[in-house]
Coordinates of C-alpha atoms in Angstrom, one line a residue:
M1 CA -12.4 11.4 -31.5
L2 CA -13.3 14.6 -29.8
G3 CA -13.4 17.8 -32.8
S4 CA -10.5 18.6 -34.3
A5 CA -10.2 22.3 -33.1
W6 CA -9.9 21.4 -29.3
N7 CA -7.7 17.4 -30.1
K8 CA -5.2 19.0 -32.7
G9 CA -5.3 22.9 -32.2
P10 CA -4.1 25.3 -29.8
R11 CA -5.1 24.5 -26.1
R12 CA -7.0 26.8 -24.2
K13 CA -5.5 29.6 -22.2
Y14 CA -6.2 29.4 -18.6
E15 CA -6.6 32.1 -16.0
S16 CA -3.4 31.9 -13.4
R17 CA -4.9 29.3 -11.0
V18 CA -4.7 32.6 -8.6
E19 CA -6.8 34.3 -10.3
K20 CA -9.1 31.5 -11.4
E21 CA -10.0 30.6 -7.7
V22 CA -10.3 34.8 -7.5
V23 CA -12.9 34.9 -9.2
E24 CA -14.6 31.3 -8.3
L25 CA -15.2 32.8 -4.9
K26 CA -16.4 36.3 -6.4
G27 CA -19.5 33.6 -7.6
A28 CA -17.9 32.2 -11.0
C29 CA -20.0 29.1 -12.3
G30 CA -23.9 30.6 -10.3
I31 CA -22.3 29.1 -7.2
D32 CA -23.6 30.9 -4.4
M33 CA -20.4 31.5 -2.1
E34 CA -22.4 33.1 0.8
E35 CA -24.1 29.2 0.8
L36 CA -21.3 27.3 1.5
Q37 CA -19.5 29.8 3.8
S38 CA -22.9 30.0 5.9
A39 CA -23.0 25.8 5.5
V40 CA -18.9 25.8 7.2
E41 CA -20.0 27.5 9.0
C42 CA -21.7 25.3 11.1
Y43 CA -17.9 23.2 11.1
S44 CA -15.9 26.4 12.6
L45 CA -14.3 27.0 9.3
K46 CA -14.5 29.3 6.9
V47 CA -13.0 29.3 2.9
S48 CA -10.7 32.1 1.9
T49 CA -8.3 32.4 -1.0
V50 CA -4.5 32.2 -0.3
P51 CA -1.7 33.2 -3.0
E52 CA -0.8 30.1 -5.3
K53 CA -2.5 28.6 -3.6
G54 CA -6.4 29.0 -4.6
R55 CA -9.3 28.0 -2.3
S56 CA -8.5 26.9 1.1
L57 CA -10.2 25.9 4.1
F58 CA -9.8 27.9 7.7
V59 CA -10.4 27.1 11.0
T60 CA -12.8 29.5 12.9
R61 CA -11.6 27.3 15.8
D62 CA -9.2 25.8 18.1
F63 CA -9.6 22.0 17.1
Y64 CA -7.6 19.1 19.4
P65 CA -6.2 16.2 18.4
G66 CA -9.2 13.6 17.2
E67 CA -12.0 16.5 16.8
V68 CA -13.9 16.1 13.4
I69 CA -12.9 19.2 11.4
I70 CA -15.6 18.7 8.2
C71 CA -17.8 15.5 7.2
Q72 CA -19.2 15.2 3.6
E73 CA -20.8 12.5 2.2
P74 CA -19.5 11.9 -1.7
Y75 CA -21.1 13.8 -5.0
V76 CA -20.4 10.9 -6.6
C77 CA -18.6 7.7 -5.9
V78 CA -18.1 3.8 -6.9
P79 CA -15.8 0.6 -6.0
N80 CA -13.3 -0.8 -7.8
N81 CA -14.9 -3.5 -9.3
S82 CA -12.7 -4.8 -12.3
S83 CA -10.9 -7.2 -12.6
S84 CA -8.3 -7.1 -10.7
H85 CA -10.9 -6.2 -7.5
Q86 CA -13.3 -7.2 -5.0
V87 CA -16.3 -7.3 -6.3
R88 CA -18.2 -4.8 -3.7
C89 CA -21.3 -2.9 -3.4
D90 CA -22.4 -0.2 -5.8
G91 CA -24.2 1.4 -1.6
C92 CA -22.5 0.3 1.2
F93 CA -18.8 -0.8 -0.4
T94 CA -19.1 -4.1 1.3
A95 CA -18.6 -7.6 -0.3
T96 CA -20.7 -10.0 0.9
N97 CA -24.2 -11.2 -0.2
L98 CA -23.7 -10.5 -3.4
R99 CA -26.4 -9.9 -5.9
K100 CA -25.8 -8.3 -9.8
C101 CA -28.8 -5.5 -11.1
S102 CA -30.3 -7.9 -13.4
R103 CA -30.5 -6.0 -16.2
C104 CA -27.6 -4.3 -17.4
H105 CA -25.0 -6.9 -15.2
V106 CA -22.5 -4.5 -14.4
V107 CA -24.2 -3.1 -10.9
W108 CA -23.3 -5.5 -8.0
Y109 CA -25.9 -4.8 -4.1
C110 CA -25.5 -6.8 -1.2
G111 CA -29.5 -5.9 -0.5
S112 CA -32.6 -4.0 -1.3
T113 CA -32.0 -1.2 0.9
C114 CA -29.0 -1.0 -0.9
Q115 CA -30.9 -1.4 -4.2
K116 CA -33.3 1.3 -3.1
S117 CA -31.3 3.9 -2.2
E118 CA -29.2 3.8 -5.2
W119 CA -32.2 3.2 -7.2
K120 CA -32.9 6.8 -8.4
L121 CA -29.0 7.4 -10.3
H122 CA -29.5 4.0 -11.5
R123 CA -32.5 3.8 -13.5
L124 CA -30.2 5.8 -15.9
E125 CA -27.3 4.7 -15.9
C126 CA -28.9 0.8 -15.8
E127 CA -31.1 2.2 -19.1
A128 CA -27.6 3.4 -20.5
L129 CA -25.2 1.0 -20.3
S130 CA -28.0 -2.4 -20.9
R131 CA -28.2 -0.3 -24.7
L132 CA -24.1 -1.8 -24.9
D133 CA -23.2 -5.1 -26.1
K134 CA -22.3 -7.8 -23.9
D135 CA -18.4 -7.0 -24.4
K136 CA -18.6 -2.5 -24.0
R137 CA -20.9 -3.3 -20.8
Q138 CA -18.1 -5.7 -18.9
S139 CA -15.1 -2.8 -20.0
V140 CA -17.1 -0.2 -18.8
T141 CA -14.4 0.9 -15.8
P142 CA -14.8 2.3 -12.5
S143 CA -13.4 5.6 -14.2
I144 CA -15.9 6.3 -16.6
R145 CA -19.2 4.7 -14.2
L146 CA -18.3 7.7 -11.9
M147 CA -18.5 10.1 -15.0
L148 CA -21.9 8.5 -15.5
K149 CA -23.2 8.6 -12.3
L150 CA -21.7 12.4 -12.4
Y151 CA -23.8 13.4 -15.4
I152 CA -26.7 11.7 -14.0
R153 CA -26.9 13.2 -10.3
R154 CA -25.8 16.5 -12.5
K155 CA -29.5 16.0 -14.4
L156 CA -31.8 14.9 -11.2
Q157 CA -30.5 17.7 -9.1
N158 CA -31.9 20.0 -12.0
E159 CA -35.0 18.6 -12.5
K160 CA -35.4 18.8 -8.7
I161 CA -35.5 14.4 -8.3
I162 CA -33.0 14.9 -5.8
P163 CA -32.2 17.9 -3.7
N164 CA -28.9 20.6 -4.1
T165 CA -27.4 22.1 -1.1
A166 CA -24.9 24.2 -0.6
M167 CA -22.1 21.2 -0.1
D168 CA -24.0 19.2 -2.8
N169 CA -24.4 20.7 -5.9
Y170 CA -22.7 20.0 -9.7
N171 CA -21.7 24.0 -9.3
L172 CA -18.7 22.9 -6.7
V173 CA -17.3 20.0 -9.6
Q174 CA -17.5 23.2 -11.5
T175 CA -15.3 25.3 -8.9
L176 CA -12.8 22.3 -9.1
V177 CA -9.6 22.9 -11.2
A178 CA -8.8 21.0 -13.8
H179 CA -5.2 21.7 -14.8
M180 CA -6.3 21.6 -18.3
S181 CA -3.2 23.6 -19.7
D182 CA -0.9 21.4 -17.7
I183 CA -1.4 17.8 -18.7
T184 CA 0.4 16.4 -21.8
E185 CA -0.5 15.5 -24.9
E186 CA -1.7 11.3 -24.7
Q187 CA -3.3 12.3 -21.0
L188 CA -5.5 15.1 -23.0
V189 CA -5.9 12.0 -26.2
L190 CA -6.6 10.5 -23.7
Y191 CA -9.0 12.4 -21.7
A192 CA -11.0 12.7 -24.8
Q193 CA -11.2 8.8 -25.5
M194 CA -13.0 9.1 -22.0
A195 CA -15.1 11.7 -22.9
N196 CA -16.1 10.2 -26.5
L197 CA -17.5 7.3 -24.5
V198 CA -19.0 8.8 -22.0
H199 CA -20.8 10.2 -25.2
L200 CA -21.5 7.3 -26.7
I201 CA -22.6 5.6 -24.3
F202 CA -25.7 8.4 -22.8
Q203 CA -26.6 9.4 -26.3
W204 CA -27.7 12.7 -24.3
P205 CA -27.0 15.6 -27.2
E206 CA -27.3 17.9 -24.3
I207 CA -24.3 16.6 -22.4
N208 CA -20.5 18.5 -24.0
I209 CA -17.7 16.5 -25.0
K210 CA -15.0 18.5 -24.0
E211 CA -16.6 18.7 -20.9
I212 CA -16.2 15.6 -19.7
A213 CA -12.7 15.6 -20.9
E214 CA -12.1 18.4 -17.8
N215 CA -14.0 16.6 -15.8
F216 CA -11.8 13.6 -16.3
S217 CA -8.3 16.3 -15.9
K218 CA -10.6 17.4 -12.6
F219 CA -11.3 14.1 -11.4
A220 CA -7.7 12.7 -11.4
C221 CA -6.4 16.0 -9.2
N222 CA -10.0 15.9 -6.8
A223 CA -11.1 12.8 -6.0
H224 CA -10.4 10.6 -3.7
T225 CA -9.6 7.4 -2.7
I226 CA -12.2 5.6 0.1
S227 CA -10.7 2.8 1.8
D228 CA -11.7 0.9 4.7
S229 CA -10.3 1.5 8.1
E230 CA -7.2 -0.3 7.9
L231 CA -6.8 2.1 4.8
R232 CA -7.4 -0.6 1.9
P233 CA -8.6 0.7 -1.4
L234 CA -12.6 0.3 -1.7
G235 CA -13.8 3.1 -4.2
T236 CA -13.7 6.1 -5.4
G237 CA -15.2 9.1 -4.7
L238 CA -15.8 13.1 -5.4
Y239 CA -15.9 15.3 -2.0
P240 CA -15.9 18.4 -4.0
V241 CA -15.6 20.4 0.0
I242 CA -13.1 18.6 1.8
S243 CA -11.4 19.1 -2.1
I244 CA -11.0 22.1 -1.2
I245 CA -8.4 21.4 1.6
N246 CA -4.9 22.1 0.6
H247 CA -2.0 19.8 1.5
S248 CA 1.0 19.7 3.2
C249 CA 4.1 17.4 3.7
L250 CA 3.7 18.0 7.6
P251 CA -0.3 17.8 7.6
N252 CA -2.1 18.5 11.1
S253 CA -5.1 16.9 9.9
V254 CA -5.9 13.3 8.2
L255 CA -8.2 11.7 5.6
V256 CA -10.7 8.3 7.1
F257 CA -13.8 7.3 5.3
E258 CA -16.6 5.1 7.4
G259 CA -17.8 3.5 4.4
R260 CA -18.9 6.3 1.9
S261 CA -18.7 9.3 4.9
A262 CA -15.3 10.9 4.4
S263 CA -14.6 12.7 8.2
V264 CA -11.4 15.3 8.3
R265 CA -10.0 14.5 11.6
A266 CA -7.4 16.8 13.5
V267 CA -3.8 14.6 14.3
Q268 CA -2.5 18.3 16.2
H269 CA -4.3 21.1 17.6
V270 CA -5.3 23.7 15.0
P271 CA -5.4 26.5 16.4
K272 CA -7.8 29.3 15.4
G273 CA -7.5 31.0 12.5
T274 CA -5.1 27.6 10.7
E275 CA -5.3 26.2 7.2
V276 CA -6.5 22.7 7.1
L277 CA -4.2 21.3 5.6
I278 CA -3.8 17.1 4.5
S279 CA -1.8 15.1 2.8
Y280 CA -2.4 13.8 -0.5
I281 CA 0.2 11.3 -0.9
E282 CA 2.2 9.0 0.9
T283 CA 4.6 10.9 3.2
A284 CA 7.6 8.1 3.6
G285 CA 10.2 9.6 0.9
S286 CA 12.5 11.5 0.0
T287 CA 11.5 15.5 -0.8
M288 CA 12.3 14.8 -3.6
T289 CA 10.2 11.5 -4.2
R290 CA 7.3 13.7 -2.9
Q291 CA 7.6 16.5 -5.1
K292 CA 7.7 14.1 -8.2
A293 CA 4.3 12.4 -6.8
L294 CA 3.0 15.5 -6.2
N295 CA 4.0 16.7 -9.7
E296 CA 2.7 13.9 -11.7
Q297 CA -0.4 13.4 -10.0
Y298 CA -1.5 16.7 -8.8
L299 CA 0.8 19.1 -11.2
F300 CA 2.0 21.6 -8.3
T301 CA 5.2 22.1 -6.1
C302 CA 4.2 21.6 -2.5
T303 CA 6.3 24.4 -0.5
C304 CA 5.5 23.3 3.1
P305 CA 7.7 23.5 6.5
R306 CA 9.3 20.1 5.4
C307 CA 10.2 20.4 1.4
S308 CA 10.9 23.8 1.6
K309 CA 14.3 22.4 3.2
V310 CA 15.2 20.3 0.2
G311 CA 19.1 20.9 0.0
Q312 CA 19.6 21.5 3.1
Y313 CA 21.5 19.4 5.0
D314 CA 19.3 17.6 7.1
D315 CA 17.4 17.5 4.4
I316 CA 20.3 15.4 2.6
Q317 CA 20.6 13.1 5.6
E318 CA 17.0 12.1 6.0
S319 CA 17.2 11.7 1.7
A320 CA 20.6 9.2 2.0
I321 CA 18.8 7.5 5.1
L322 CA 15.4 7.1 3.6
E323 CA 16.3 6.3 0.1
G324 CA 19.8 5.6 -0.5
Y325 CA 23.0 3.4 0.8
R326 CA 24.2 1.9 4.1
C327 CA 27.5 1.6 5.7
K328 CA 30.1 -0.7 4.8
N329 CA 30.9 -1.5 8.4
E330 CA 27.7 -3.2 9.5
K331 CA 27.9 -1.6 12.9
C332 CA 27.7 1.5 11.7
D333 CA 23.9 3.1 10.7
G334 CA 26.0 6.0 9.0
F335 CA 24.5 7.3 5.1
L336 CA 26.6 7.6 3.0
I337 CA 27.0 10.5 0.2
R338 CA 28.3 10.1 -3.6
T339 CA 31.7 11.9 -2.9
T340 CA 32.8 14.9 -4.8
D341 CA 35.2 12.9 -7.8
G342 CA 31.5 10.7 -8.4
K343 CA 33.0 7.2 -7.8
E344 CA 32.7 6.9 -4.4
F345 CA 29.9 6.5 -1.6
Q346 CA 31.6 8.5 1.8
C347 CA 29.7 7.6 5.4
Q348 CA 29.1 10.7 7.0
H349 CA 29.5 8.5 10.2
C350 CA 32.4 6.3 9.9
G351 CA 34.3 8.0 6.9
L352 CA 34.2 4.5 5.0
A353 CA 33.7 4.5 1.2
R354 CA 31.7 2.2 -0.2
D355 CA 33.0 1.6 -4.3
K356 CA 30.1 2.6 -6.9
E357 CA 30.6 -0.3 -8.7
E358 CA 29.9 -2.6 -6.1
I359 CA 26.3 -0.7 -5.4
K360 CA 25.6 -0.7 -9.0
K361 CA 25.9 -4.6 -9.3
I362 CA 23.8 -5.2 -6.3
A363 CA 21.5 -2.5 -8.3
N364 CA 21.5 -4.1 -11.1
E365 CA 21.5 -7.6 -9.3
L366 CA 17.3 -6.1 -7.7
R367 CA 16.8 -5.0 -11.2
S368 CA 16.7 -8.6 -12.3
L369 CA 14.4 -9.5 -10.1
S370 CA 10.8 -9.0 -10.9
E371 CA 8.7 -7.5 -7.6
E372 CA 6.0 -7.1 -10.5
E373 CA 5.4 -11.5 -10.8
A374 CA 5.6 -11.4 -6.7
S375 CA 2.9 -8.7 -6.3
K376 CA 1.3 -11.2 -9.1
L377 CA 1.2 -14.9 -7.5
S378 CA 0.6 -12.6 -4.5
S379 CA -2.5 -12.4 -5.6
T380 CA -3.5 -15.3 -6.9
G381 CA -3.2 -16.6 -3.8
N382 CA 0.7 -18.4 -4.4
Y383 CA 1.6 -16.7 -1.2
Q384 CA 5.0 -19.0 -0.9
E385 CA 5.9 -18.9 -4.0
A386 CA 5.8 -14.9 -3.2
I387 CA 7.6 -14.4 -0.1
C388 CA 11.0 -16.4 -2.0
I389 CA 11.0 -13.4 -4.4
Y390 CA 10.5 -11.0 -1.5
K391 CA 12.8 -12.8 0.7
T392 CA 15.1 -12.8 -2.0
V393 CA 14.6 -8.9 -2.5
E394 CA 15.1 -8.6 1.1
K395 CA 18.4 -10.1 1.3
L396 CA 19.6 -8.0 -1.7
Q397 CA 18.7 -5.1 0.1
T398 CA 20.0 -5.3 3.8
K399 CA 23.9 -5.4 1.8
I400 CA 22.7 -2.0 -0.3
Y401 CA 20.6 0.1 1.6
H402 CA 20.0 1.7 5.3
P403 CA 18.5 -0.5 7.8
F404 CA 15.6 2.9 8.0
S405 CA 15.2 2.5 4.4
I406 CA 12.1 2.5 3.6
W407 CA 12.2 0.2 0.1
L408 CA 13.8 -2.0 2.5
M409 CA 10.3 -1.4 5.0
Q410 CA 7.7 -2.4 1.9
T411 CA 9.2 -4.9 0.6
R412 CA 9.5 -6.6 4.3
D413 CA 5.3 -5.2 4.8
K414 CA 5.1 -7.0 1.6
I415 CA 6.6 -10.1 2.9
L416 CA 4.4 -9.7 6.5
K417 CA 1.2 -10.3 5.1
S418 CA 1.8 -12.9 2.6
L419 CA 3.2 -14.5 6.1
M420 CA -0.2 -13.6 7.4
E421 CA -2.2 -15.5 4.4
L422 CA -0.6 -18.5 5.9
E423 CA -0.8 -18.4 8.9
H424 CA 2.8 -18.4 10.2
W425 CA 1.8 -15.8 12.9
S426 CA 5.6 -16.2 14.2
E427 CA 7.7 -15.8 11.6
A428 CA 4.9 -12.6 10.4
L429 CA 5.6 -11.1 14.3
A430 CA 9.4 -11.3 13.2
Y431 CA 8.9 -9.6 10.4
C432 CA 6.5 -7.1 12.4
K433 CA 9.0 -6.0 14.4
L434 CA 11.5 -5.0 11.9
T435 CA 9.1 -2.8 10.1
I436 CA 8.1 -1.0 13.9
P437 CA 11.6 1.2 14.5
V438 CA 11.2 2.3 10.4
Y439 CA 7.5 3.5 11.4
Q440 CA 8.0 5.6 14.3
R441 CA 10.9 7.5 11.6
V442 CA 8.9 8.1 8.7
Y443 CA 5.6 8.9 9.8
P444 CA 4.6 11.4 12.7
A445 CA 3.8 9.7 16.4
V446 CA 0.1 10.0 15.3
H447 CA 0.2 8.7 11.8
P448 CA -2.9 5.4 11.5
L449 CA 0.0 3.5 9.5
L450 CA 2.1 3.8 12.8
G451 CA -1.5 3.0 14.9
L452 CA -2.1 -0.3 12.1
Q453 CA 1.0 -1.6 12.8
Y454 CA 1.0 -1.3 15.9
Y455 CA -2.5 -2.5 16.1
T456 CA -0.7 -5.6 13.8
C457 CA 1.7 -6.4 15.9
G458 CA -0.5 -6.4 19.1
K459 CA -2.6 -8.8 17.4
L460 CA -0.3 -11.6 16.5
E461 CA 1.5 -11.0 20.0
W462 CA -1.6 -11.9 21.7
Y463 CA -2.3 -15.0 19.8
L464 CA 0.9 -16.6 20.2
G465 CA 0.7 -16.0 24.5
G466 CA 2.7 -12.8 24.4
T467 CA -0.1 -10.9 26.7
E468 CA 2.2 -7.9 28.1
E469 CA 3.7 -7.3 24.6
A470 CA 0.1 -7.7 23.4
V471 CA -1.0 -4.6 25.8
K472 CA 1.7 -2.5 25.3
S473 CA 1.3 -2.9 21.6
L474 CA -2.5 -2.5 21.3
T475 CA -2.2 0.0 23.8
K476 CA 0.1 2.4 21.1
A477 CA -2.2 1.4 18.8
V478 CA -5.4 2.5 20.6
D479 CA -3.8 6.2 21.9
T480 CA -3.5 6.5 17.9
L481 CA -6.2 5.1 16.6
R482 CA -8.9 7.0 18.9
I483 CA -7.8 10.3 17.3
T484 CA -7.3 9.6 13.4
H485 CA -10.1 7.3 13.8
G486 CA -12.4 8.2 16.4
T487 CA -13.8 5.8 18.8
N488 CA -17.7 4.7 17.5
T489 CA -16.6 2.2 14.1
P490 CA -16.7 -0.7 14.2
F491 CA -13.3 -1.7 13.9
M492 CA -12.6 1.0 16.8
K493 CA -15.0 -1.0 18.9
E494 CA -13.5 -4.2 18.1
L495 CA -9.9 -2.9 18.9
L496 CA -11.0 -1.2 22.3
M497 CA -12.7 -4.5 23.1
K498 CA -9.2 -6.6 22.4
L499 CA -7.1 -3.9 24.8
E500 CA -9.5 -4.5 27.2
E501 CA -9.3 -8.5 26.9
A502 CA -5.9 -9.0 26.9
R503 CA -5.9 -6.2 30.1
A504 CA -8.2 -8.6 31.4
E505 CA -5.9 -11.7 30.5
A506 CA -2.7 -10.6 31.1
S507 CA -3.9 -9.1 35.1
Y508 CA -5.5 -12.8 35.4
N509 CA -2.0 -14.3 33.9
W510 CA -0.1 -12.0 37.1
S511 CA -2.9 -12.8 39.6
S512 CA -2.3 -16.9 38.8
T513 CA 2.1 -16.1 39.2
E514 CA 1.6 -14.7 43.1
R515 CA -0.3 -17.2 44.3

């Protein structure tokens, strides 16, 4: 275990975040801020300090929807290789033609190109992992591997084996906020245990266990989930410059990935002098839900324009629609608010009330159903059984929740995915169409999840012969995703090609009927 002075004694008193960030901007940790400023200037950006936020990224020219604001390769990254995730290549994250490293038996590669590109880093990691017995080696998690790679990269850069740049150096990692004074004792003990494991694997006397534990806390606050073009998680990466970008529940930019490379794209006009803002969390939720997620994961309270409306009528209405109950009159789409005596929920449109006990009874029925069991069934390929559970959940949710409820939307999304796995295309399309109006309500007009839902709808419509409807859906998908994803990725090229083919088919069908 970690030394008692740190593990059991009083925690170190950290400076306030703002004071800490100001010190960093003046050049703490040996980082040359002038070099970093010069590097981000190439992207028409500037790093500045904002009260209560610390370091922030601002644009020095106007950016327009679809423009790349900044892109960065990860300082370190790992695929989510574990018993619950598909194995992927350490170099490119592909899941095909993989072969295991013959020495450590932990890392996988798709071929010699990726193996060679990763060899400088993996040589030292492989050496360390190979010293472990087989059982311990198999229990090395992606988080542990990410930390191993962090220290190996630092070592190789210090020894000039791989180069340092203003946007690619360990000093940038040192300046990231760790929030060590804010985390729970349980979290602190977990980080200490993980740090000890890293120290045990390396057996390098020069690495500091306390620093390793602090870096685990930095990962929790600053690492990003690497996703594919359809936002399916592939791995985890640390992008120190992109980590400077702050959160908003009404972001002007979106973070997307192409392979391991991260790009921040403007989703609206970002005028010169404006702060670049992305969302750290799923924004389809009430202010209370969003604030809870941000406090638990990132240890701060959001004060964006959307969150500043907390307690106002519009915010109460939105929360009641997204996470509250439906009117007793099924033809009414009003939202319910608890009455002053707390015994009923009254519709704010038609005035009908629902008894709290009636709602509680249905809620208890919902709790008795195991969605976790359905999720396990889906992950093991038992989609039909999973659908049966999800449909029972859906039936109860339609009795209790508002038609625009995010809980109902999420359940229908799960049914949709399972139906597609079973190739039940017609029913899948019906469920997809049920979710679209909710997506349109809970997300901005330019949001990757909305664009991807249009894409799913268009593919299903086209496959089932609804070519004209498919053209409309695919056009909406392209209009959104060309902004969030660009047009040069294989995913977008395939989508654009599908749209052109659907348009050609619709044109042919129309001309045939005219004859």
